[in-house]
CSV table of C-alpha atoms in Angstrom, one decimal:
chain,number,residue,atom,x,y,z
L,205,MET,CA,-18.3,-28.2,8.4
L,206,LYS,CA,-16.8,-24.8,9.4
L,207,ARG,CA,-16.6,-24.7,5.9
L,208,ALA,CA,-20.3,-24.4,5.5
L,209,ILE,CA,-20.9,-21.8,8.6
L,210,VAL,CA,-18.3,-19.5,7.6
L,211,ILE,CA,-19.3,-19.9,3.7
L,212,ALA,CA,-22.7,-19.3,5.4
L,213,ALA,CA,-22.0,-16.2,7.5
L,214,ALA,CA,-20.2,-14.3,5.2
L,215,LEU,CA,-23.5,-15.0,2.8
L,216,VAL,CA,-25.9,-13.3,5.2
L,217,PHE,CA,-22.6,-11.0,5.9
L,218,GLY,CA,-22.3,-9.9,2.3
L,219,GLY,CA,-26.2,-9.7,1.5
L,220,LEU,CA,-27.1,-7.6,4.6
L,221,LEU,CA,-24.2,-5.6,3.9
L,222,ILE,CA,-25.2,-4.6,0.5
L,223,ASN,CA,-28.7,-3.8,1.3
L,224,ALA,CA,-27.5,-1.5,3.9
L,225,ILE,CA,-25.5,0.4,1.6
L,226,VAL,CA,-28.2,0.6,-1.2
L,227,ASP,CA,-30.6,2.0,1.9
L,228,LEU,CA,-29.1,3.9,2.7
L,229,PRO,CA,-29.9,7.8,3.3
L,230,SER,CA,-27.6,10.8,2.2
L,231,SER,CA,-25.7,11.7,4.4
L,232,PRO,CA,-26.8,14.6,7.0
L,233,VAL,CA,-22.8,16.1,7.1
L,234,ASP,CA,-21.7,17.4,3.1
L,235,LEU,CA,-17.3,18.0,4.2
L,236,ARG,CA,-17.4,19.0,1.0
L,237,ILE,CA,-18.6,22.0,1.5
L,238,ALA,CA,-16.7,22.6,4.5
L,239,VAL,CA,-13.7,22.5,2.6
L,240,ALA,CA,-14.8,24.5,-0.2
L,241,ASP,CA,-15.0,27.1,2.0
L,242,ASN,CA,-11.8,26.9,3.4
L,243,MET,CA,-10.2,26.5,0.2
L,244,ALA,CA,-8.9,29.9,0.4
L,245,ASN,CA,-7.0,29.7,3.6
L,246,SER,CA,-5.3,25.8,2.6
L,247,GLY,CA,-2.2,26.9,0.6
L,248,VAL,CA,-3.1,25.0,-2.4
L,249,SER,CA,-5.7,25.0,-4.5
L,250,HIS,CA,-6.4,20.7,-5.0
L,251,PRO,CA,-8.7,19.6,-2.3
L,252,VAL,CA,-7.5,16.1,-1.4
L,253,THR,CA,-3.5,17.9,-1.0
L,254,ALA,CA,-5.4,20.4,1.7
L,255,VAL,CA,-7.5,17.6,3.8
L,256,LEU,CA,-3.7,15.7,4.3
L,257,LEU,CA,-1.7,18.0,5.1
L,258,ASN,CA,-3.9,20.6,6.6
L,259,PHE,CA,-7.9,20.4,7.1
L,260,ARG,CA,-6.3,16.5,8.1
L,261,GLY,CA,-2.9,17.3,8.6
L,262,TYR,CA,-3.2,15.0,12.2
L,263,ASP,CA,-3.7,12.2,10.3
L,264,THR,CA,-1.1,12.5,7.8
L,265,LEU,CA,1.8,13.4,11.1
L,266,LEU,CA,-0.2,10.4,13.0
L,267,GLU,CA,0.0,7.6,9.1
L,268,ILE,CA,4.1,8.1,9.1
L,269,ALA,CA,4.7,7.5,12.8
L,270,VAL,CA,2.6,4.5,11.9
L,271,LEU,CA,4.7,3.7,9.0
L,272,LEU,CA,8.2,4.5,10.8
L,273,LEU,CA,7.0,1.5,13.4
L,274,ALA,CA,5.6,-0.8,11.1
L,275,LEU,CA,9.4,-0.4,9.3
L,276,ILE,CA,11.0,-0.9,12.9
L,277,GLY,CA,8.9,-3.7,13.6
L,278,LEU,CA,10.2,-5.2,10.6
L,279,MET,CA,13.9,-4.6,11.0
L,280,ALA,CA,13.4,-5.9,14.3
L,281,ALA,CA,11.8,-9.4,12.7
L,282,GLY,CA,13.5,-9.5,9.2
L,283,PRO,CA,16.3,-11.7,8.1
L,284,MET,CA,19.6,-11.1,10.7
L,285,LEU,CA,21.7,-12.2,7.9
L,286,PRO,CA,23.7,-9.7,6.5
L,287,PRO,CA,22.6,-9.4,2.4
L,288,PRO,CA,24.7,-11.0,-0.2
L,289,PRO,CA,27.2,-9.0,-2.4
L,290,ASN,CA,25.8,-7.9,-5.3
L,291,GLN,CA,26.0,-10.1,-8.0
L,292,PRO,CA,25.5,-7.7,-11.5
L,293,ALA,CA,22.3,-8.8,-12.9
L,294,ASP,CA,21.4,-9.1,-17.0
L,295,ALA,CA,23.1,-6.4,-18.6
L,296,LEU,CA,19.7,-5.2,-20.7
L,297,LEU,CA,18.1,-5.2,-17.6
L,298,GLN,CA,21.1,-3.2,-15.0
L,299,LYS,CA,21.4,-1.0,-19.1
L,300,LEU,CA,17.3,-0.6,-18.5
L,301,ALA,CA,17.3,0.8,-14.9
L,302,ARG,CA,19.6,3.0,-15.7
L,303,ILE,CA,18.2,5.1,-18.3
L,304,ALA,CA,14.9,5.0,-16.5
L,305,THR,CA,15.8,6.0,-13.1
L,306,PRO,CA,16.7,10.1,-13.7
L,307,PRO,CA,13.4,10.2,-15.5
L,308,VAL,CA,11.0,8.3,-12.9
L,309,ILE,CA,13.5,11.2,-10.4
L,310,VAL,CA,12.2,13.9,-12.2
L,311,VAL,CA,8.5,12.7,-12.7
L,312,GLY,CA,9.0,12.0,-8.9
L,313,GLY,CA,9.4,15.9,-8.3
L,314,TYR,CA,6.6,17.2,-10.3
L,315,LEU,CA,4.3,14.9,-8.7
L,316,LEU,CA,5.0,16.5,-5.7
L,317,TRP,CA,4.9,19.3,-6.9
L,318,ALA,CA,2.2,19.4,-8.8
L,319,GLY,CA,0.3,17.9,-5.2
L,320,ALA,CA,-0.3,22.0,-4.3
L,321,PHE,CA,-2.5,22.4,-7.7
L,322,ARG,CA,-3.5,19.0,-9.4
L,323,PRO,CA,-3.4,15.5,-9.0
L,324,GLY,CA,-0.5,14.4,-6.9
L,325,GLY,CA,1.4,14.8,-3.9
L,326,ALA,CA,4.2,13.4,-1.6
L,327,PHE,CA,3.2,10.3,-1.5
L,328,GLN,CA,2.9,9.4,-4.6
L,329,ALA,CA,5.9,11.5,-5.1
L,330,GLY,CA,7.8,8.9,-2.5
L,331,ALA,CA,6.2,5.6,-3.6
L,332,VAL,CA,7.4,6.4,-7.4
L,333,LEU,CA,10.8,7.3,-6.0
L,334,ALA,CA,10.5,4.3,-3.8
L,335,ALA,CA,9.5,1.9,-6.8
L,336,ALA,CA,12.8,3.3,-9.1
L,337,MET,CA,15.1,2.1,-5.6
L,338,VAL,CA,13.7,-1.1,-6.3
L,339,LEU,CA,14.0,-1.3,-9.6
L,340,LEU,CA,17.9,-0.3,-9.2
L,341,HIS,CA,17.9,-2.7,-6.0
L,342,LEU,CA,16.5,-5.6,-8.7
L,343,SER,CA,19.9,-5.0,-11.2
L,344,GLY,CA,22.4,-5.3,-9.0
L,345,LEU,CA,23.0,-2.0,-9.1
L,346,LEU,CA,22.0,-1.2,-5.0
L,347,SER,CA,22.6,-3.3,-2.5
L,348,ALA,CA,19.9,-4.8,0.2
L,349,TRP,CA,19.9,-2.3,4.1
L,350,ASN,CA,20.9,-4.2,6.9
L,351,ALA,CA,19.3,-3.4,9.6
L,352,GLN,CA,22.6,-4.4,12.1
L,353,LEU,CA,24.4,-1.8,10.0
L,354,LEU,CA,23.0,1.4,8.8
L,355,PRO,CA,24.7,4.5,8.1
L,356,LEU,CA,23.8,7.5,9.4
L,357,ALA,CA,22.6,9.0,6.8
L,358,ARG,CA,20.2,6.1,6.0
L,359,ARG,CA,18.5,6.7,9.5
L,360,VAL,CA,18.3,10.4,9.4
L,361,ILE,CA,16.9,10.5,6.1
L,362,LEU,CA,14.0,7.5,7.1
L,363,VAL,CA,13.5,9.8,10.1
L,364,GLY,CA,13.8,13.4,9.0
L,365,GLY,CA,10.3,13.4,7.7
L,366,PHE,CA,8.3,13.0,10.8
L,367,VAL,CA,10.7,14.9,12.9
L,368,LEU,CA,10.7,17.8,10.6
L,369,PHE,CA,6.3,17.3,10.3
L,370,LEU,CA,6.5,17.2,14.3
L,371,CYS,CA,9.2,19.8,15.0
L,372,ILE,CA,6.7,22.2,12.7
L,373,SER,CA,3.8,20.8,14.7
L,374,VAL,CA,4.9,21.4,17.8
L,375,ALA,CA,6.1,25.4,16.5
L,376,LEU,CA,2.4,25.9,15.8
L,377,LEU,CA,1.1,24.6,19.1
L,378,ALA,CA,3.1,26.9,20.8
L,379,ALA,CA,1.9,30.3,18.1
L,380,GLY,CA,-1.4,28.5,18.0
L,381,SER,CA,-2.8,25.5,17.9
L,382,LEU,CA,-2.1,22.1,16.9
L,383,LEU,CA,-1.0,21.8,13.0
L,384,GLN,CA,-3.3,25.0,12.5
L,385,TYR,CA,-1.0,27.4,9.7
L,386,PRO,CA,-1.0,30.6,9.3
L,387,PRO,CA,-2.9,31.7,5.4
L,388,HIS,CA,0.2,33.4,4.5
L,389,GLN,CA,2.9,30.8,5.1
L,390,ALA,CA,0.6,27.1,4.6
L,391,GLY,CA,1.6,27.1,1.2
L,392,LEU,CA,5.3,27.3,1.9
L,393,LEU,CA,5.0,25.3,5.1
L,394,ILE,CA,2.6,22.3,3.1
L,395,LEU,CA,6.2,22.2,0.8
L,396,LEU,CA,8.5,22.2,3.4
L,397,ILE,CA,6.4,19.4,5.0
L,398,GLU,CA,6.0,17.5,1.6
L,399,SER,CA,8.8,17.6,0.2
L,400,GLY,CA,10.7,16.0,4.2
L,401,LEU,CA,7.5,13.1,3.3
L,402,THR,CA,8.8,12.6,0.0
L,403,LEU,CA,12.6,11.6,0.6
L,404,SER,CA,11.2,9.7,4.5
L,405,LEU,CA,8.2,8.0,2.6
L,406,ALA,CA,10.4,6.6,-0.5
L,407,ALA,CA,12.9,6.2,2.2
L,408,ILE,CA,10.7,3.9,4.0
L,409,LEU,CA,8.7,2.3,1.4
L,410,ALA,CA,11.8,1.0,0.1
L,411,GLY,CA,13.6,-0.4,3.0
L,412,LEU,CA,9.9,-1.8,3.4
L,413,PHE,CA,12.0,-3.8,0.5
L,414,LEU,CA,15.0,-3.6,0.8
L,415,PHE,CA,15.0,-4.6,4.7
L,416,LEU,CA,13.8,-7.7,3.6
L,417,SER,CA,15.5,-8.5,0.5
L,418,ARG,CA,17.7,-11.0,0.7
L,419,ASP,CA,17.8,-12.3,-2.8
L,420,ASN,CA,20.6,-10.8,-5.2
L,421,GLY,CA,19.0,-10.0,-8.7
L,422,GLY,CA,20.8,-11.3,-10.7
L,423,ALA,CA,20.8,-15.5,-9.1
L,424,PRO,CA,17.7,-16.9,-9.9
X,165,MET,CA,-28.0,2.8,-10.3
X,166,SER,CA,-24.9,5.1,-10.1
X,167,SER,CA,-21.3,3.5,-11.1
X,168,GLU,CA,-20.3,5.1,-7.9
X,169,LEU,CA,-22.5,3.0,-5.9
X,170,LEU,CA,-21.9,-0.1,-8.1
X,171,PHE,CA,-18.1,0.2,-7.0
X,172,ALA,CA,-20.0,0.2,-3.2
X,173,VAL,CA,-22.0,-2.5,-3.8
X,174,VAL,CA,-18.4,-4.4,-5.4
X,175,GLY,CA,-16.7,-3.5,-2.7
X,176,ALA,CA,-19.1,-4.7,-0.2
X,177,LEU,CA,-18.7,-8.0,-1.9
X,178,ILE,CA,-14.9,-7.9,-1.6
X,179,PHE,CA,-15.0,-7.0,2.0
X,180,THR,CA,-17.4,-10.2,2.6
X,181,LEU,CA,-14.8,-12.2,0.4
X,182,GLY,CA,-12.1,-11.2,2.0
X,183,VAL,CA,-13.5,-11.9,5.5
X,184,ALA,CA,-14.4,-15.5,4.6
X,185,GLY,CA,-10.8,-15.7,3.0
X,186,THR,CA,-9.2,-15.1,6.2
X,187,VAL,CA,-11.0,-17.1,8.1
X,188,LEU,CA,-11.3,-20.0,6.1
X,189,VAL,CA,-7.6,-19.7,4.3
X,190,ALA,CA,-5.0,-22.3,6.0
X,191,ASN,CA,-1.6,-20.5,3.8
X,192,LEU,CA,-1.1,-17.7,6.0
X,193,LEU,CA,0.2,-15.5,2.5
X,194,ARG,CA,-2.8,-16.5,1.5
X,195,ARG,CA,-4.3,-14.8,4.9
X,196,ILE,CA,-1.9,-11.9,4.1
X,197,LEU,CA,-4.7,-11.7,0.6
X,198,ALA,CA,-7.6,-11.8,1.8
X,199,PHE,CA,-7.0,-9.4,4.7
X,200,ASN,CA,-5.8,-7.4,1.7
X,201,LEU,CA,-8.7,-7.9,-0.1
X,202,MET,CA,-10.7,-6.5,2.8
X,203,GLY,CA,-8.8,-3.5,2.7
X,204,SER,CA,-9.7,-2.6,-0.5
X,205,GLY,CA,-13.1,-3.6,-0.8
X,206,ALA,CA,-13.3,-1.0,2.4
X,207,PHE,CA,-11.4,1.3,0.4
X,208,LEU,CA,-14.5,0.9,-2.4
X,209,VAL,CA,-17.6,1.5,-0.2
X,210,LEU,CA,-16.3,4.6,1.6
X,211,VAL,CA,-15.4,6.3,-1.9
X,212,GLY,CA,-18.4,4.5,-3.5
X,213,LEU,CA,-20.7,5.8,-1.4
X,214,ALA,CA,-19.9,8.7,0.0
X,215,GLN,CA,-19.9,10.0,-3.9
X,216,ARG,CA,-22.7,8.3,-4.7
X,217,GLY,CA,-24.6,12.1,-5.5
X,218,GLY,CA,-21.9,11.9,-8.5
X,219,GLU,CA,-20.0,14.8,-7.0
X,220,SER,CA,-16.2,13.4,-6.4
X,221,ASP,CA,-15.7,14.4,-2.7
X,222,PRO,CA,-12.0,15.7,-1.3
X,223,VAL,CA,-12.1,14.0,2.1
X,224,PRO,CA,-12.0,9.7,1.7
X,225,HIS,CA,-10.1,10.3,-1.3
X,226,ALA,CA,-7.4,12.0,1.3
X,227,MET,CA,-8.1,9.0,3.9
X,228,VAL,CA,-7.9,6.3,1.2
X,229,LEU,CA,-4.8,7.5,0.4
X,230,THR,CA,-3.7,6.9,3.5
X,231,GLY,CA,-5.0,3.6,4.5
X,232,ILE,CA,-3.3,2.4,1.2
X,233,VAL,CA,0.0,3.6,2.3
X,234,VAL,CA,-0.7,1.6,5.8
X,235,ALA,CA,-2.1,-0.9,4.4
X,236,VAL,CA,1.3,-1.5,2.3
X,237,ALA,CA,3.2,-1.1,5.7
X,238,ALA,CA,1.6,-3.1,7.1
X,239,THR,CA,2.0,-6.0,4.8
X,240,ALA,CA,5.7,-5.9,4.6
X,241,LEU,CA,5.6,-6.2,8.7
X,242,ALA,CA,3.5,-9.6,7.9
X,243,LEU,CA,5.5,-10.9,5.2
X,244,ALA,CA,8.6,-10.1,7.8
X,245,LEU,CA,7.2,-12.2,10.3
X,246,LEU,CA,5.7,-15.2,8.1
X,247,ARG,CA,9.5,-15.1,6.5
X,248,LYS,CA,11.0,-15.2,10.5
X,249,GLN,CA,8.2,-17.8,11.2
X,250,HIS,CA,9.5,-20.1,8.3
X,251,GLU,CA,13.1,-19.7,8.6
X,252,MET,CA,12.4,-20.1,12.8
X,253,LYS,CA,10.0,-24.7,11.4
X,254,ASP,CA,13.5,-25.0,9.0
X,255,SER,CA,16.1,-24.1,11.5
X,256,GLU,CA,14.0,-26.4,14.1
X,257,GLU,CA,13.4,-29.0,11.5
X,258,GLU,CA,17.5,-29.2,11.2
X,259,LEU,CA,17.6,-29.2,15.3
X,260,THR,CA,15.4,-32.2,15.5
X,261,GLU,CA,17.2,-34.2,11.9
X,262,ILE,CA,20.4,-33.7,13.9
X,263,ASP,CA,18.8,-35.0,17.3
X,264,ASP,CA,16.9,-38.2,15.3
X,265,GLY,CA,20.7,-38.9,13.5
H,229,MET,CA,-24.3,6.3,-20.7
H,230,SER,CA,-25.0,3.1,-21.3
H,231,ALA,CA,-21.5,2.3,-22.4
H,232,THR,CA,-20.4,3.7,-19.9
H,233,LEU,CA,-22.5,1.3,-17.5
H,234,ALA,CA,-21.6,-1.7,-19.6
H,235,PHE,CA,-17.8,-0.9,-18.5
H,236,ASP,CA,-18.5,-0.7,-15.3
H,237,LEU,CA,-20.2,-3.7,-14.9
H,238,LEU,CA,-17.1,-5.4,-17.1
H,239,LEU,CA,-14.9,-3.8,-14.5
H,240,SER,CA,-16.9,-4.7,-11.3
H,241,THR,CA,-17.3,-8.2,-13.0
H,242,ALA,CA,-13.7,-8.3,-13.2
H,243,LEU,CA,-12.8,-7.1,-9.8
H,244,VAL,CA,-14.9,-9.9,-8.2
H,245,TRP,CA,-13.6,-12.8,-9.9
H,246,SER,CA,-9.8,-11.6,-9.5
H,247,ALA,CA,-10.6,-11.5,-5.6
H,248,TRP,CA,-12.4,-14.6,-6.1
H,249,ARG,CA,-9.1,-16.5,-7.7
H,250,THR,CA,-6.8,-14.8,-5.2
H,251,ILE,CA,-8.1,-16.6,-2.3
H,252,THR,CA,-9.3,-19.8,-4.4
H,253,ALA,CA,-6.1,-20.3,-6.3
H,254,ASN,CA,-4.5,-22.9,-6.5
H,255,ARG,CA,-0.9,-23.0,-6.1
H,256,LEU,CA,-0.1,-19.9,-4.3
H,257,ASP,CA,2.2,-17.9,-7.4
H,258,GLN,CA,-1.1,-17.7,-8.9
H,259,ALA,CA,-2.5,-16.5,-6.2
H,260,VAL,CA,0.3,-13.8,-5.3
H,261,VAL,CA,-0.1,-13.2,-9.5
H,262,MET,CA,-3.9,-12.7,-9.3
H,263,PHE,CA,-3.7,-9.5,-6.5
H,264,ILE,CA,-1.6,-7.7,-8.5
H,265,VAL,CA,-3.7,-8.3,-11.2
H,266,PHE,CA,-6.4,-6.4,-8.7
H,267,GLY,CA,-4.0,-4.4,-7.9
H,268,LEU,CA,-4.4,-3.0,-10.9
H,269,LEU,CA,-7.4,-3.3,-11.7
H,270,MET,CA,-8.7,-1.2,-8.5
H,271,THR,CA,-6.6,1.5,-10.2
H,272,LEU,CA,-9.1,1.6,-12.9
H,273,ALA,CA,-11.6,1.2,-10.7
H,274,TRP,CA,-10.0,4.0,-9.2
H,275,CYS,CA,-10.1,6.5,-12.4
H,276,ARG,CA,-13.9,5.8,-13.2
H,277,LEU,CA,-14.6,7.4,-9.5
H,278,ARG,CA,-13.0,10.4,-9.9
H,279,ALA,CA,-9.9,9.5,-7.9
H,280,PRO,CA,-6.8,10.1,-10.2
H,281,ASP,CA,-4.9,11.1,-6.7
H,282,ILE,CA,-6.3,7.2,-5.2
H,283,ALA,CA,-5.2,6.2,-8.8
H,284,LEU,CA,-1.9,7.1,-8.6
H,285,ALA,CA,-1.0,6.3,-5.3
H,286,GLU,CA,-2.5,2.5,-6.2
H,287,ALA,CA,-0.3,2.0,-9.0
H,288,ALA,CA,2.9,2.7,-7.2
H,289,ILE,CA,2.1,1.1,-4.5
H,290,GLY,CA,-0.8,-0.8,-4.8
H,291,ALA,CA,0.2,-3.4,-7.6
H,292,GLY,CA,3.8,-2.5,-7.9
H,293,LEU,CA,6.1,-2.3,-4.2
H,294,THR,CA,3.2,-4.7,-2.9
H,295,GLY,CA,3.7,-6.8,-5.9
H,296,ALA,CA,7.3,-7.0,-5.7
H,297,LEU,CA,6.7,-7.5,-1.7
H,298,LEU,CA,4.8,-10.6,-2.4
H,299,LEU,CA,6.8,-11.7,-5.7
H,300,ASP,CA,9.9,-11.7,-3.3
H,301,ALA,CA,8.0,-13.3,-0.2
H,302,LEU,CA,6.9,-16.3,-2.5
H,303,GLY,CA,10.6,-16.1,-3.5
H,304,ALA,CA,12.3,-16.5,-0.3
H,305,LEU,CA,9.8,-19.0,1.1
H,306,ARG,CA,10.4,-21.8,-1.9
H,307,LYS,CA,13.4,-21.1,-1.6
H,308,GLY,CA,13.9,-22.2,2.1
H,309,LYS,CA,11.4,-24.6,0.9
H,310,THR,CA,14.3,-26.9,-1.4
H,311,ALA,CA,17.2,-26.2,1.1
H,312,ARG,CA,14.7,-28.1,3.1
H,313,ARG,CA,14.4,-30.8,0.4
H,314,ARG,CA,18.0,-31.1,-0.7
H,315,GLN,CA,19.1,-32.3,3.2
């Protein structure tokens, strides 16, 4: 009974939604023009990076805070057992992980650098580095993280990107208004923030996996 | 119909599927999957609708980029809670088995 | 033009089909794998929408990291179940 009602409601909802989307008049506000007009002052030449780090830098600041909160929640809810000692995985997989990791780190660095003028940036670079860490863990080369025993260096990397971003925005608030970069230093500030964000995002995204994982790659 | 509008309509369909799945499915892991489908559907609507005129628009791109990263964090938190719930159910059953014995 | 539209139609169908299978698949592991397939198809859709930034993030996060997380969780849940059965 519930099933039939929900399916009927979903069909009606979907139909109305699609109807609304197809009939929607074009929006009176075109943000493309606003973005294009201000690109010269943004410090970067790739519009998506300009929106993320400059025009809507506020969103990105809050986003990294949300990610940290999610990670802290996950550490609190995660497994209480300490991770088992690493067991070496299949030799071939381990070799592959050893060969693949250095180029992946280079790709991460390139994506961070490329974000200023073409598709790429801190998010993609962080995600690629996190994927490399997950690969290392699955091949038994990097042990899972223990939420109870977290070395200071790891904590610094986890919160570093957020703290750096926050400090820069507070400093800018003292100088004028929140996250309004002076046009001449904008490019440098964005690169600095993005570098911090890349490291923190890589650690946080990898942490989402490494704090939870209590399997070692080798054992089935 | 332009292909951007087509993808917006597909996004609406996927969102609806996700809503129905979230309500109807009992298994919690499947519910997390259905919830993620809702998110992806919303992203498609956002980007597809913004550029149905043909030109690409960086503002929704940036929003969706933020959304994808937040979605994976939310999924990981949900999975942690699910695993915790599973562990607690296990130890509860062990306790009742000991009581029965 | 018609070739690209045909491709978009095919991609749309595949997207909706994989989303449908994610919800309706009989076994849990099938559902997870269909979700990963859905993530990869989303990457293609972002390319078609001329959003390479999102495509990069979706490939690394949506399909890669989320997939790894889901498979890991699936393994952990299954391991708990077999441990329970053994008692």
